[in-house]
PDB file of C-alpha atoms in Angstrom:
ATOM      1  CA  UNK E   1       0.000   0.000   0.000  1.00  0.00           C
ATOM      2  CA  UNK E   2       1.206   3.480  -0.826  1.00  0.00           C
ATOM      3  CA  UNK E   3       2.615   5.682   1.920  1.00  0.00           C
ATOM      4  CA  UNK E   4       0.774   8.871   2.903  1.00  0.00           C
ATOM      5  CA  UNK E   5       2.075  12.147   4.311  1.00  0.00           C
ATOM      6  CA  UNK E   6      -0.101  14.449   6.389  1.00  0.00           C
ATOM      7  CA  UNK E   7       0.616  17.556   8.461  1.00  0.00           C
ATOM      8  CA  UNK E   8       0.959  16.752  12.136  1.00  0.00           C
ATOM      9  CA  UNK E   9      -1.608  19.299  13.261  1.00  0.00           C
ATOM     10  CA  UNK E  10      -3.975  21.993  12.019  1.00  0.00           C
ATOM     11  CA  UNK E  11      -6.292  24.573  13.534  1.00  0.00           C
ATOM     12  CA  UNK E  12      -9.643  25.734  12.222  1.00  0.00           C
ATOM     13  CA  UNK E  13     -12.168  28.282  13.424  1.00  0.00           C
ATOM     14  CA  UNK E  14     -15.629  26.997  14.177  1.00  0.00           C
ATOM     15  CA  UNK E  15     -17.981  27.509  11.230  1.00  0.00           C
ATOM     16  CA  UNK E  16     -15.176  27.743   8.711  1.00  0.00           C
ATOM     17  CA  UNK E  17     -14.162  25.057   6.239  1.00  0.00           C
ATOM     18  CA  UNK E  18     -11.426  22.693   7.358  1.00  0.00           C
ATOM     19  CA  UNK E  19      -9.198  21.538   4.509  1.00  0.00           C
ATOM     20  CA  UNK E  20      -6.987  18.593   5.415  1.00  0.00           C
ATOM     21  CA  UNK E  21      -4.325  17.695   2.853  1.00  0.00           C
ATOM     22  CA  UNK E  22      -2.752  14.331   2.180  1.00  0.00           C
ATOM     23  CA  UNK E  23       0.113  13.426  -0.134  1.00  0.00           C
ATOM     24  CA  UNK E  24       0.243   9.950  -1.667  1.00  0.00           C
ATOM     25  CA  UNK E  25       2.679  10.345  -4.542  1.00  0.00           C
ATOM     26  CA  UNK E  26       3.304   6.584  -4.913  1.00  0.00           C
ATOM     27  CA  UNK E  27      -0.349   5.639  -5.243  1.00  0.00           C
ATOM     28  CA  UNK E  28      -1.057   3.048  -7.892  1.00  0.00           C
ATOM     29  CA  UNK E  29      -3.955   2.921 -10.287  1.00  0.00           C
ATOM     30  CA  UNK E  30      -6.109   0.517  -8.343  1.00  0.00           C
ATOM     31  CA  UNK E  31      -5.628   2.074  -4.913  1.00  0.00           C
ATOM     32  CA  UNK E  32      -8.342   4.020  -3.127  1.00  0.00           C
ATOM     33  CA  UNK E  33      -7.957   6.949  -0.739  1.00  0.00           C
ATOM     34  CA  UNK E  34      -9.771   6.461   2.576  1.00  0.00           C
ATOM     35  CA  UNK E  35     -10.319   8.954   5.364  1.00  0.00           C
ATOM     36  CA  UNK E  36     -11.058   8.088   8.978  1.00  0.00           C
ATOM     37  CA  UNK E  37     -11.109  10.197  12.092  1.00  0.00           C
ATOM     38  CA  UNK E  38     -10.646   9.323  15.727  1.00  0.00           C
ATOM     39  CA  UNK E  39     -12.252  11.433  18.368  1.00  0.00           C
ATOM     40  CA  UNK E  40     -10.702  11.084  21.802  1.00  0.00           C
ATOM     41  CA  UNK E  41     -11.643   7.863  23.581  1.00  0.00           C
ATOM     42  CA  UNK E  42     -13.526   6.478  20.578  1.00  0.00           C
ATOM     43  CA  UNK E  43     -12.729   4.056  17.783  1.00  0.00           C
ATOM     44  CA  UNK E  44     -11.879   5.387  14.321  1.00  0.00           C
ATOM     45  CA  UNK E  45     -14.890   6.595  12.361  1.00  0.00           C
ATOM     46  CA  UNK E  46     -15.105   6.081   8.606  1.00  0.00           C
ATOM     47  CA  UNK E  47     -15.616   9.363   6.751  1.00  0.00           C
ATOM     48  CA  UNK E  48     -15.286   8.883   3.013  1.00  0.00           C
ATOM     49  CA  UNK E  49     -13.278   7.185   0.293  1.00  0.00           C
ATOM     50  CA  UNK E  50     -12.618   7.657  -3.412  1.00  0.00           C
ATOM     51  CA  UNK E  51     -10.650   6.389  -6.364  1.00  0.00           C
ATOM     52  CA  UNK E  52     -10.244   9.292  -8.777  1.00  0.00           C
ATOM     53  CA  UNK E  53     -13.462  11.259  -8.856  1.00  0.00           C
ATOM     54  CA  UNK E  54     -14.347  13.791  -6.210  1.00  0.00           C
ATOM     55  CA  UNK E  55     -16.742  12.421  -3.631  1.00  0.00           C
ATOM     56  CA  UNK E  56     -19.203  14.030  -1.244  1.00  0.00           C
ATOM     57  CA  UNK E  57     -21.346  12.654   1.529  1.00  0.00           C
ATOM     58  CA  UNK E  58     -23.144  14.038   4.553  1.00  0.00           C
ATOM     59  CA  UNK E  59     -19.916  14.342   6.499  1.00  0.00           C
ATOM     60  CA  UNK E  60     -17.341  15.686   4.084  1.00  0.00           C
ATOM     61  CA  UNK E  61     -16.023  16.122   0.570  1.00  0.00           C
ATOM     62  CA  UNK E  62     -12.980  14.426  -0.871  1.00  0.00           C
ATOM     63  CA  UNK E  63     -11.046  16.171  -3.618  1.00  0.00           C
ATOM     64  CA  UNK E  64      -8.471  14.037  -5.444  1.00  0.00           C
ATOM     65  CA  UNK E  65      -6.042  15.703  -7.843  1.00  0.00           C
ATOM     66  CA  UNK E  66      -6.049  14.624 -11.459  1.00  0.00           C
ATOM     67  CA  UNK E  67      -2.694  12.849 -11.100  1.00  0.00           C
ATOM     68  CA  UNK E  68      -4.014  11.245  -7.875  1.00  0.00           C
ATOM     69  CA  UNK E  69      -0.832  12.086  -6.005  1.00  0.00           C
ATOM     70  CA  UNK E  70      -2.634  14.125  -3.385  1.00  0.00           C
ATOM     71  CA  UNK E  71      -6.074  14.677  -1.946  1.00  0.00           C
ATOM     72  CA  UNK E  72      -7.907  17.039   0.382  1.00  0.00           C
ATOM     73  CA  UNK E  73     -10.622  16.240   2.854  1.00  0.00           C
ATOM     74  CA  UNK E  74     -13.000  19.158   3.312  1.00  0.00           C
ATOM     75  CA  UNK E  75     -15.257  19.611   6.311  1.00  0.00           C
ATOM     76  CA  UNK E  76     -17.428  22.452   4.998  1.00  0.00           C
ATOM     77  CA  UNK E  77     -18.519  23.959   8.320  1.00  0.00           C
ATOM     78  CA  UNK E  78     -16.300  22.723  11.121  1.00  0.00           C
ATOM     79  CA  UNK E  79     -17.748  22.414  14.604  1.00  0.00           C
ATOM     80  CA  UNK E  80     -16.086  21.800  17.941  1.00  0.00           C
ATOM     81  CA  UNK E  81     -17.159  18.152  17.662  1.00  0.00           C
ATOM     82  CA  UNK E  82     -14.934  17.790  14.597  1.00  0.00           C
ATOM     83  CA  UNK E  83     -11.839  18.102  16.783  1.00  0.00           C
ATOM     84  CA  UNK E  84     -10.099  14.764  16.200  1.00  0.00           C
ATOM     85  CA  UNK E  85      -7.163  12.998  14.582  1.00  0.00           C
ATOM     86  CA  UNK E  86      -7.795  12.520  10.856  1.00  0.00           C
ATOM     87  CA  UNK E  87      -6.161   9.616   9.048  1.00  0.00           C
ATOM     88  CA  UNK E  88      -5.607   9.415   5.297  1.00  0.00           C
ATOM     89  CA  UNK E  89      -5.069   5.815   4.167  1.00  0.00           C
ATOM     90  CA  UNK E  90      -4.321   4.460   0.717  1.00  0.00           C
ATOM     91  CA  UNK E  91      -5.110   0.855  -0.038  1.00  0.00           C
ATOM     92  CA  UNK E  92      -6.198  -1.435  -2.778  1.00  0.00           C
ATOM     93  CA  UNK E  93      -9.721  -2.398  -3.628  1.00  0.00           C
ATOM     94  CA  UNK E  94     -11.333  -4.151  -0.731  1.00  0.00           C
ATOM     95  CA  UNK E  95     -11.396  -7.871  -0.970  1.00  0.00           C
ATOM     96  CA  UNK E  96     -11.949 -10.677   1.440  1.00  0.00           C
ATOM     97  CA  UNK E  97      -8.255 -11.469   1.610  1.00  0.00           C
ATOM     98  CA  UNK E  98      -6.552  -8.085   1.607  1.00  0.00           C
ATOM     99  CA  UNK E  99      -8.683  -5.727   3.648  1.00  0.00           C
ATOM    100  CA  UNK E 100      -6.018  -4.381   5.977  1.00  0.00           C
ATOM    101  CA  UNK E 101      -5.790  -0.744   6.975  1.00  0.00           C
ATOM    102  CA  UNK E 102      -2.368   0.684   7.727  1.00  0.00           C
ATOM    103  CA  UNK E 103      -2.720   3.771   9.903  1.00  0.00           C
ATOM    104  CA  UNK E 104      -0.127   6.532   9.822  1.00  0.00           C
ATOM    105  CA  UNK E 105       0.179   9.244  12.439  1.00  0.00           C
ATOM    106  CA  UNK E 106      -2.637  11.397  11.001  1.00  0.00           C
ATOM    107  CA  UNK E 107      -3.446  15.099  11.387  1.00  0.00           C
ATOM    108  CA  UNK E 108      -4.650  16.396  14.700  1.00  0.00           C
ATOM    109  CA  UNK E 109      -7.366  18.957  13.859  1.00  0.00           C
ATOM    110  CA  UNK E 110      -8.250  21.431  16.578  1.00  0.00           C
ATOM    111  CA  UNK E 111     -11.434  23.429  15.994  1.00  0.00           C
ATOM    112  CA  UNK E 112     -11.599  26.536  18.145  1.00  0.00           C
ATOM    113  CA  UNK E 113     -14.559  28.811  18.987  1.00  0.00           C
TER     114      UNK E 113
ATOM    115  CA  UNK J   1     -23.446   0.592   9.318  1.00  0.00           C
ATOM    116  CA  UNK J   2     -23.202  -2.287  11.770  1.00  0.00           C
ATOM    117  CA  UNK J   3     -23.372  -1.641  15.497  1.00  0.00           C
ATOM    118  CA  UNK J   4     -20.238  -3.001  17.142  1.00  0.00           C
ATOM    119  CA  UNK J   5     -20.117  -3.645  20.874  1.00  0.00           C
ATOM    120  CA  UNK J   6     -16.960  -4.396  22.772  1.00  0.00           C
ATOM    121  CA  UNK J   7     -16.792  -5.744  26.298  1.00  0.00           C
ATOM    122  CA  UNK J   8     -15.337  -4.763  28.642  1.00  0.00           C
ATOM    123  CA  UNK J   9     -14.936  -1.100  27.745  1.00  0.00           C
ATOM    124  CA  UNK J  10     -12.027  -0.853  30.162  1.00  0.00           C
ATOM    125  CA  UNK J  11     -10.232  -2.945  32.734  1.00  0.00           C
ATOM    126  CA  UNK J  12      -7.310  -2.848  35.105  1.00  0.00           C
ATOM    127  CA  UNK J  13      -5.475  -6.136  35.422  1.00  0.00           C
ATOM    128  CA  UNK J  14      -2.588  -7.631  37.330  1.00  0.00           C
ATOM    129  CA  UNK J  15       0.524  -8.689  35.478  1.00  0.00           C
ATOM    130  CA  UNK J  16       0.661 -12.356  34.606  1.00  0.00           C
ATOM    131  CA  UNK J  17      -3.088 -12.671  34.207  1.00  0.00           C
ATOM    132  CA  UNK J  18      -5.130 -12.976  30.998  1.00  0.00           C
ATOM    133  CA  UNK J  19      -8.167 -11.071  29.778  1.00  0.00           C
ATOM    134  CA  UNK J  20     -10.640 -11.955  27.056  1.00  0.00           C
ATOM    135  CA  UNK J  21     -12.227  -9.120  25.091  1.00  0.00           C
ATOM    136  CA  UNK J  22     -15.485  -9.691  23.256  1.00  0.00           C
ATOM    137  CA  UNK J  23     -16.667  -8.108  20.019  1.00  0.00           C
ATOM    138  CA  UNK J  24     -20.341  -8.487  19.129  1.00  0.00           C
ATOM    139  CA  UNK J  25     -21.894  -7.170  15.912  1.00  0.00           C
ATOM    140  CA  UNK J  26     -25.617  -6.702  15.366  1.00  0.00           C
ATOM    141  CA  UNK J  27     -25.504  -8.178  11.853  1.00  0.00           C
ATOM    142  CA  UNK J  28     -23.466 -10.735   9.957  1.00  0.00           C
ATOM    143  CA  UNK J  29     -20.173  -9.447   8.627  1.00  0.00           C
ATOM    144  CA  UNK J  30     -17.673 -10.905   6.204  1.00  0.00           C
ATOM    145  CA  UNK J  31     -14.486  -9.895   7.992  1.00  0.00           C
ATOM    146  CA  UNK J  32     -13.433  -9.049  11.537  1.00  0.00           C
ATOM    147  CA  UNK J  33     -10.136  -7.584  12.687  1.00  0.00           C
ATOM    148  CA  UNK J  34      -8.336  -6.794  15.900  1.00  0.00           C
ATOM    149  CA  UNK J  35      -6.124  -3.731  16.316  1.00  0.00           C
ATOM    150  CA  UNK J  36      -3.975  -2.380  19.122  1.00  0.00           C
ATOM    151  CA  UNK J  37      -3.397   1.290  19.905  1.00  0.00           C
ATOM    152  CA  UNK J  38      -0.609   1.902  22.349  1.00  0.00           C
ATOM    153  CA  UNK J  39      -0.642   5.136  24.377  1.00  0.00           C
ATOM    154  CA  UNK J  40      -0.161   8.156  22.134  1.00  0.00           C
ATOM    155  CA  UNK J  41       0.289   5.975  19.061  1.00  0.00           C
ATOM    156  CA  UNK J  42      -1.657   5.098  15.950  1.00  0.00           C
ATOM    157  CA  UNK J  43      -3.452   1.807  15.356  1.00  0.00           C
ATOM    158  CA  UNK J  44      -1.616  -1.409  14.521  1.00  0.00           C
ATOM    159  CA  UNK J  45      -3.330  -4.483  13.121  1.00  0.00           C
ATOM    160  CA  UNK J  46      -2.926  -7.563  15.305  1.00  0.00           C
ATOM    161  CA  UNK J  47      -4.768 -10.157  13.245  1.00  0.00           C
ATOM    162  CA  UNK J  48      -7.669 -11.019  10.988  1.00  0.00           C
ATOM    163  CA  UNK J  49     -10.245 -13.177  12.760  1.00  0.00           C
ATOM    164  CA  UNK J  50     -11.327 -15.942  10.402  1.00  0.00           C
ATOM    165  CA  UNK J  51     -14.655 -17.632  10.922  1.00  0.00           C
ATOM    166  CA  UNK J  52     -14.216 -21.292  11.675  1.00  0.00           C
ATOM    167  CA  UNK J  53     -10.443 -21.323  11.302  1.00  0.00           C
ATOM    168  CA  UNK J  54      -7.280 -19.976  12.886  1.00  0.00           C
ATOM    169  CA  UNK J  55      -6.724 -16.229  12.809  1.00  0.00           C
ATOM    170  CA  UNK J  56      -4.152 -14.664  10.479  1.00  0.00           C
ATOM    171  CA  UNK J  57      -1.569 -12.787  12.521  1.00  0.00           C
ATOM    172  CA  UNK J  58       0.531  -9.816  11.468  1.00  0.00           C
ATOM    173  CA  UNK J  59       4.267  -9.698  11.920  1.00  0.00           C
ATOM    174  CA  UNK J  60       5.166  -9.261  15.574  1.00  0.00           C
ATOM    175  CA  UNK J  61       1.990 -10.844  16.931  1.00  0.00           C
ATOM    176  CA  UNK J  62       1.664 -14.529  17.859  1.00  0.00           C
ATOM    177  CA  UNK J  63      -1.208 -16.810  18.681  1.00  0.00           C
ATOM    178  CA  UNK J  64       0.146 -17.807  22.097  1.00  0.00           C
ATOM    179  CA  UNK J  65       0.045 -14.195  23.241  1.00  0.00           C
ATOM    180  CA  UNK J  66      -3.137 -13.103  21.449  1.00  0.00           C
ATOM    181  CA  UNK J  67      -5.411 -16.094  20.870  1.00  0.00           C
ATOM    182  CA  UNK J  68      -8.449 -15.181  18.808  1.00  0.00           C
ATOM    183  CA  UNK J  69     -11.722 -16.961  18.224  1.00  0.00           C
ATOM    184  CA  UNK J  70     -14.487 -16.310  15.737  1.00  0.00           C
ATOM    185  CA  UNK J  71     -17.173 -18.949  16.114  1.00  0.00           C
ATOM    186  CA  UNK J  72     -19.713 -17.272  13.836  1.00  0.00           C
ATOM    187  CA  UNK J  73     -20.307 -14.256  11.589  1.00  0.00           C
ATOM    188  CA  UNK J  74     -21.240 -11.840  14.384  1.00  0.00           C
ATOM    189  CA  UNK J  75     -18.848 -12.565  17.255  1.00  0.00           C
ATOM    190  CA  UNK J  76     -15.143 -12.689  18.001  1.00  0.00           C
ATOM    191  CA  UNK J  77     -12.903 -12.701  21.042  1.00  0.00           C
ATOM    192  CA  UNK J  78      -9.339 -11.580  21.610  1.00  0.00           C
ATOM    193  CA  UNK J  79      -7.429 -12.815  24.643  1.00  0.00           C
ATOM    194  CA  UNK J  80      -4.395 -10.945  25.919  1.00  0.00           C
ATOM    195  CA  UNK J  81      -2.356 -13.610  27.706  1.00  0.00           C
ATOM    196  CA  UNK J  82       0.206 -13.381  30.489  1.00  0.00           C
ATOM    197  CA  UNK J  83      -0.117  -9.622  30.566  1.00  0.00           C
ATOM    198  CA  UNK J  84       2.700  -7.209  31.335  1.00  0.00           C
ATOM    199  CA  UNK J  85       2.634  -3.409  31.645  1.00  0.00           C
ATOM    200  CA  UNK J  86       3.723  -3.191  27.990  1.00  0.00           C
ATOM    201  CA  UNK J  87       0.336  -4.612  27.017  1.00  0.00           C
ATOM    202  CA  UNK J  88      -1.422  -1.527  28.348  1.00  0.00           C
ATOM    203  CA  UNK J  89      -3.251  -0.299  25.259  1.00  0.00           C
ATOM    204  CA  UNK J  90      -6.600   0.178  23.632  1.00  0.00           C
ATOM    205  CA  UNK J  91      -7.721  -2.936  21.772  1.00  0.00           C
ATOM    206  CA  UNK J  92     -10.179  -2.368  18.951  1.00  0.00           C
ATOM    207  CA  UNK J  93     -12.379  -4.625  16.910  1.00  0.00           C
ATOM    208  CA  UNK J  94     -13.341  -3.713  13.358  1.00  0.00           C
ATOM    209  CA  UNK J  95     -15.637  -5.302  10.797  1.00  0.00           C
ATOM    210  CA  UNK J  96     -16.374  -5.311   7.085  1.00  0.00           C
ATOM    211  CA  UNK J  97     -19.917  -6.036   6.018  1.00  0.00           C
ATOM    212  CA  UNK J  98     -19.349  -6.886   2.394  1.00  0.00           C
ATOM    213  CA  UNK J  99     -17.327  -6.501  -0.753  1.00  0.00           C
ATOM    214  CA  UNK J 100     -15.971  -2.972  -1.249  1.00  0.00           C
ATOM    215  CA  UNK J 101     -17.444  -1.809   2.052  1.00  0.00           C
ATOM    216  CA  UNK J 102     -15.339   0.279   4.469  1.00  0.00           C
ATOM    217  CA  UNK J 103     -14.155  -1.032   7.801  1.00  0.00           C
ATOM    218  CA  UNK J 104     -16.080   0.101  10.847  1.00  0.00           C
ATOM    219  CA  UNK J 105     -14.661   0.122  14.354  1.00  0.00           C
ATOM    220  CA  UNK J 106     -15.905  -0.471  17.831  1.00  0.00           C
ATOM    221  CA  UNK J 107     -15.003   1.986  20.585  1.00  0.00           C
ATOM    222  CA  UNK J 108     -12.310  -0.286  21.942  1.00  0.00           C
ATOM    223  CA  UNK J 109     -11.272  -1.784  25.252  1.00  0.00           C
ATOM    224  CA  UNK J 110      -8.930   0.325  27.331  1.00  0.00           C
ATOM    225  CA  UNK J 111      -6.616  -2.031  29.175  1.00  0.00           C
ATOM    226  CA  UNK J 112      -4.204  -1.096  31.952  1.00  0.00           C
ATOM    227  CA  UNK J 113      -1.834  -3.603  33.525  1.00  0.00           C
ATOM    228  CA  UNK J 114      -0.347  -2.932  36.923  1.00  0.00           C
TER     229      UNK J 114
END
Protein backbone atom coordinates (compact mmCIF):
# COMPACT_ATOMS: atom_id res chain seq x y z
CA UNK A 1 0.00 0.00 0.00
CA UNK A 2 1.21 3.48 -0.83
CA UNK A 3 2.61 5.68 1.92
CA UNK A 4 0.77 8.87 2.90
CA UNK A 5 2.07 12.15 4.31
CA UNK A 6 -0.10 14.45 6.39
CA UNK A 7 0.62 17.56 8.46
CA UNK A 8 0.96 16.75 12.14
CA UNK A 9 -1.61 19.30 13.26
CA UNK A 10 -3.98 21.99 12.02
CA UNK A 11 -6.29 24.57 13.53
CA UNK A 12 -9.64 25.73 12.22
CA UNK A 13 -12.17 28.28 13.42
CA UNK A 14 -15.63 27.00 14.18
CA UNK A 15 -17.98 27.51 11.23
CA UNK A 16 -15.18 27.74 8.71
CA UNK A 17 -14.16 25.06 6.24
CA UNK A 18 -11.43 22.69 7.36
CA UNK A 19 -9.20 21.54 4.51
CA UNK A 20 -6.99 18.59 5.41
CA UNK A 21 -4.33 17.69 2.85
CA UNK A 22 -2.75 14.33 2.18
CA UNK A 23 0.11 13.43 -0.13
CA UNK A 24 0.24 9.95 -1.67
CA UNK A 25 2.68 10.34 -4.54
CA UNK A 26 3.30 6.58 -4.91
CA UNK A 27 -0.35 5.64 -5.24
CA UNK A 28 -1.06 3.05 -7.89
CA UNK A 29 -3.95 2.92 -10.29
CA UNK A 30 -6.11 0.52 -8.34
CA UNK A 31 -5.63 2.07 -4.91
CA UNK A 32 -8.34 4.02 -3.13
CA UNK A 33 -7.96 6.95 -0.74
CA UNK A 34 -9.77 6.46 2.58
CA UNK A 35 -10.32 8.95 5.36
CA UNK A 36 -11.06 8.09 8.98
CA UNK A 37 -11.11 10.20 12.09
CA UNK A 38 -10.65 9.32 15.73
CA UNK A 39 -12.25 11.43 18.37
CA UNK A 40 -10.70 11.08 21.80
CA UNK A 41 -11.64 7.86 23.58
CA UNK A 42 -13.53 6.48 20.58
CA UNK A 43 -12.73 4.06 17.78
CA UNK A 44 -11.88 5.39 14.32
CA UNK A 45 -14.89 6.59 12.36
CA UNK A 46 -15.10 6.08 8.61
CA UNK A 47 -15.62 9.36 6.75
CA UNK A 48 -15.29 8.88 3.01
CA UNK A 49 -13.28 7.19 0.29
CA UNK A 50 -12.62 7.66 -3.41
CA UNK A 51 -10.65 6.39 -6.36
CA UNK A 52 -10.24 9.29 -8.78
CA UNK A 53 -13.46 11.26 -8.86
CA UNK A 54 -14.35 13.79 -6.21
CA UNK A 55 -16.74 12.42 -3.63
CA UNK A 56 -19.20 14.03 -1.24
CA UNK A 57 -21.35 12.65 1.53
CA UNK A 58 -23.14 14.04 4.55
CA UNK A 59 -19.92 14.34 6.50
CA UNK A 60 -17.34 15.69 4.08
CA UNK A 61 -16.02 16.12 0.57
CA UNK A 62 -12.98 14.43 -0.87
CA UNK A 63 -11.05 16.17 -3.62
CA UNK A 64 -8.47 14.04 -5.44
CA UNK A 65 -6.04 15.70 -7.84
CA UNK A 66 -6.05 14.62 -11.46
CA UNK A 67 -2.69 12.85 -11.10
CA UNK A 68 -4.01 11.24 -7.87
CA UNK A 69 -0.83 12.09 -6.01
CA UNK A 70 -2.63 14.12 -3.39
CA UNK A 71 -6.07 14.68 -1.95
CA UNK A 72 -7.91 17.04 0.38
CA UNK A 73 -10.62 16.24 2.85
CA UNK A 74 -13.00 19.16 3.31
CA UNK A 75 -15.26 19.61 6.31
CA UNK A 76 -17.43 22.45 5.00
CA UNK A 77 -18.52 23.96 8.32
CA UNK A 78 -16.30 22.72 11.12
CA UNK A 79 -17.75 22.41 14.60
CA UNK A 80 -16.09 21.80 17.94
CA UNK A 81 -17.16 18.15 17.66
CA UNK A 82 -14.93 17.79 14.60
CA UNK A 83 -11.84 18.10 16.78
CA UNK A 84 -10.10 14.76 16.20
CA UNK A 85 -7.16 13.00 14.58
CA UNK A 86 -7.80 12.52 10.86
CA UNK A 87 -6.16 9.62 9.05
CA UNK A 88 -5.61 9.42 5.30
CA UNK A 89 -5.07 5.81 4.17
CA UNK A 90 -4.32 4.46 0.72
CA UNK A 91 -5.11 0.86 -0.04
CA UNK A 92 -6.20 -1.44 -2.78
CA UNK A 93 -9.72 -2.40 -3.63
CA UNK A 94 -11.33 -4.15 -0.73
CA UNK A 95 -11.40 -7.87 -0.97
CA UNK A 96 -11.95 -10.68 1.44
CA UNK A 97 -8.25 -11.47 1.61
CA UNK A 98 -6.55 -8.09 1.61
CA UNK A 99 -8.68 -5.73 3.65
CA UNK A 100 -6.02 -4.38 5.98
CA UNK A 101 -5.79 -0.74 6.98
CA UNK A 102 -2.37 0.68 7.73
CA UNK A 103 -2.72 3.77 9.90
CA UNK A 104 -0.13 6.53 9.82
CA UNK A 105 0.18 9.24 12.44
CA UNK A 106 -2.64 11.40 11.00
CA UNK A 107 -3.45 15.10 11.39
CA UNK A 108 -4.65 16.40 14.70
CA UNK A 109 -7.37 18.96 13.86
CA UNK A 110 -8.25 21.43 16.58
CA UNK A 111 -11.43 23.43 15.99
CA UNK A 112 -11.60 26.54 18.15
CA UNK A 113 -14.56 28.81 18.99
CA UNK B 1 -23.45 0.59 9.32
CA UNK B 2 -23.20 -2.29 11.77
CA UNK B 3 -23.37 -1.64 15.50
CA UNK B 4 -20.24 -3.00 17.14
CA UNK B 5 -20.12 -3.64 20.87
CA UNK B 6 -16.96 -4.40 22.77
CA UNK B 7 -16.79 -5.74 26.30
CA UNK B 8 -15.34 -4.76 28.64
CA UNK B 9 -14.94 -1.10 27.75
CA UNK B 10 -12.03 -0.85 30.16
CA UNK B 11 -10.23 -2.94 32.73
CA UNK B 12 -7.31 -2.85 35.11
CA UNK B 13 -5.47 -6.14 35.42
CA UNK B 14 -2.59 -7.63 37.33
CA UNK B 15 0.52 -8.69 35.48
CA UNK B 16 0.66 -12.36 34.61
CA UNK B 17 -3.09 -12.67 34.21
CA UNK B 18 -5.13 -12.98 31.00
CA UNK B 19 -8.17 -11.07 29.78
CA UNK B 20 -10.64 -11.95 27.06
CA UNK B 21 -12.23 -9.12 25.09
CA UNK B 22 -15.48 -9.69 23.26
CA UNK B 23 -16.67 -8.11 20.02
CA UNK B 24 -20.34 -8.49 19.13
CA UNK B 25 -21.89 -7.17 15.91
CA UNK B 26 -25.62 -6.70 15.37
CA UNK B 27 -25.50 -8.18 11.85
CA UNK B 28 -23.47 -10.74 9.96
CA UNK B 29 -20.17 -9.45 8.63
CA UNK B 30 -17.67 -10.91 6.20
CA UNK B 31 -14.49 -9.89 7.99
CA UNK B 32 -13.43 -9.05 11.54
CA UNK B 33 -10.14 -7.58 12.69
CA UNK B 34 -8.34 -6.79 15.90
CA UNK B 35 -6.12 -3.73 16.32
CA UNK B 36 -3.98 -2.38 19.12
CA UNK B 37 -3.40 1.29 19.91
CA UNK B 38 -0.61 1.90 22.35
CA UNK B 39 -0.64 5.14 24.38
CA UNK B 40 -0.16 8.16 22.13
CA UNK B 41 0.29 5.97 19.06
CA UNK B 42 -1.66 5.10 15.95
CA UNK B 43 -3.45 1.81 15.36
CA UNK B 44 -1.62 -1.41 14.52
CA UNK B 45 -3.33 -4.48 13.12
CA UNK B 46 -2.93 -7.56 15.31
CA UNK B 47 -4.77 -10.16 13.24
CA UNK B 48 -7.67 -11.02 10.99
CA UNK B 49 -10.24 -13.18 12.76
CA UNK B 50 -11.33 -15.94 10.40
CA UNK B 51 -14.66 -17.63 10.92
CA UNK B 52 -14.22 -21.29 11.67
CA UNK B 53 -10.44 -21.32 11.30
CA UNK B 54 -7.28 -19.98 12.89
CA UNK B 55 -6.72 -16.23 12.81
CA UNK B 56 -4.15 -14.66 10.48
CA UNK B 57 -1.57 -12.79 12.52
CA UNK B 58 0.53 -9.82 11.47
CA UNK B 59 4.27 -9.70 11.92
CA UNK B 60 5.17 -9.26 15.57
CA UNK B 61 1.99 -10.84 16.93
CA UNK B 62 1.66 -14.53 17.86
CA UNK B 63 -1.21 -16.81 18.68
CA UNK B 64 0.15 -17.81 22.10
CA UNK B 65 0.05 -14.19 23.24
CA UNK B 66 -3.14 -13.10 21.45
CA UNK B 67 -5.41 -16.09 20.87
CA UNK B 68 -8.45 -15.18 18.81
CA UNK B 69 -11.72 -16.96 18.22
CA UNK B 70 -14.49 -16.31 15.74
CA UNK B 71 -17.17 -18.95 16.11
CA UNK B 72 -19.71 -17.27 13.84
CA UNK B 73 -20.31 -14.26 11.59
CA UNK B 74 -21.24 -11.84 14.38
CA UNK B 75 -18.85 -12.57 17.25
CA UNK B 76 -15.14 -12.69 18.00
CA UNK B 77 -12.90 -12.70 21.04
CA UNK B 78 -9.34 -11.58 21.61
CA UNK B 79 -7.43 -12.82 24.64
CA UNK B 80 -4.40 -10.95 25.92
CA UNK B 81 -2.36 -13.61 27.71
CA UNK B 82 0.21 -13.38 30.49
CA UNK B 83 -0.12 -9.62 30.57
CA UNK B 84 2.70 -7.21 31.33
CA UNK B 85 2.63 -3.41 31.64
CA UNK B 86 3.72 -3.19 27.99
CA UNK B 87 0.34 -4.61 27.02
CA UNK B 88 -1.42 -1.53 28.35
CA UNK B 89 -3.25 -0.30 25.26
CA UNK B 90 -6.60 0.18 23.63
CA UNK B 91 -7.72 -2.94 21.77
CA UNK B 92 -10.18 -2.37 18.95
CA UNK B 93 -12.38 -4.62 16.91
CA UNK B 94 -13.34 -3.71 13.36
CA UNK B 95 -15.64 -5.30 10.80
CA UNK B 96 -16.37 -5.31 7.09
CA UNK B 97 -19.92 -6.04 6.02
CA UNK B 98 -19.35 -6.89 2.39
CA UNK B 99 -17.33 -6.50 -0.75
CA UNK B 100 -15.97 -2.97 -1.25
CA UNK B 101 -17.44 -1.81 2.05
CA UNK B 102 -15.34 0.28 4.47
CA UNK B 103 -14.15 -1.03 7.80
CA UNK B 104 -16.08 0.10 10.85
CA UNK B 105 -14.66 0.12 14.35
CA UNK B 106 -15.90 -0.47 17.83
CA UNK B 107 -15.00 1.99 20.59
CA UNK B 108 -12.31 -0.29 21.94
CA UNK B 109 -11.27 -1.78 25.25
CA UNK B 110 -8.93 0.32 27.33
CA UNK B 111 -6.62 -2.03 29.18
CA UNK B 112 -4.20 -1.10 31.95
CA UNK B 113 -1.83 -3.60 33.53
CA UNK B 114 -0.35 -2.93 36.92
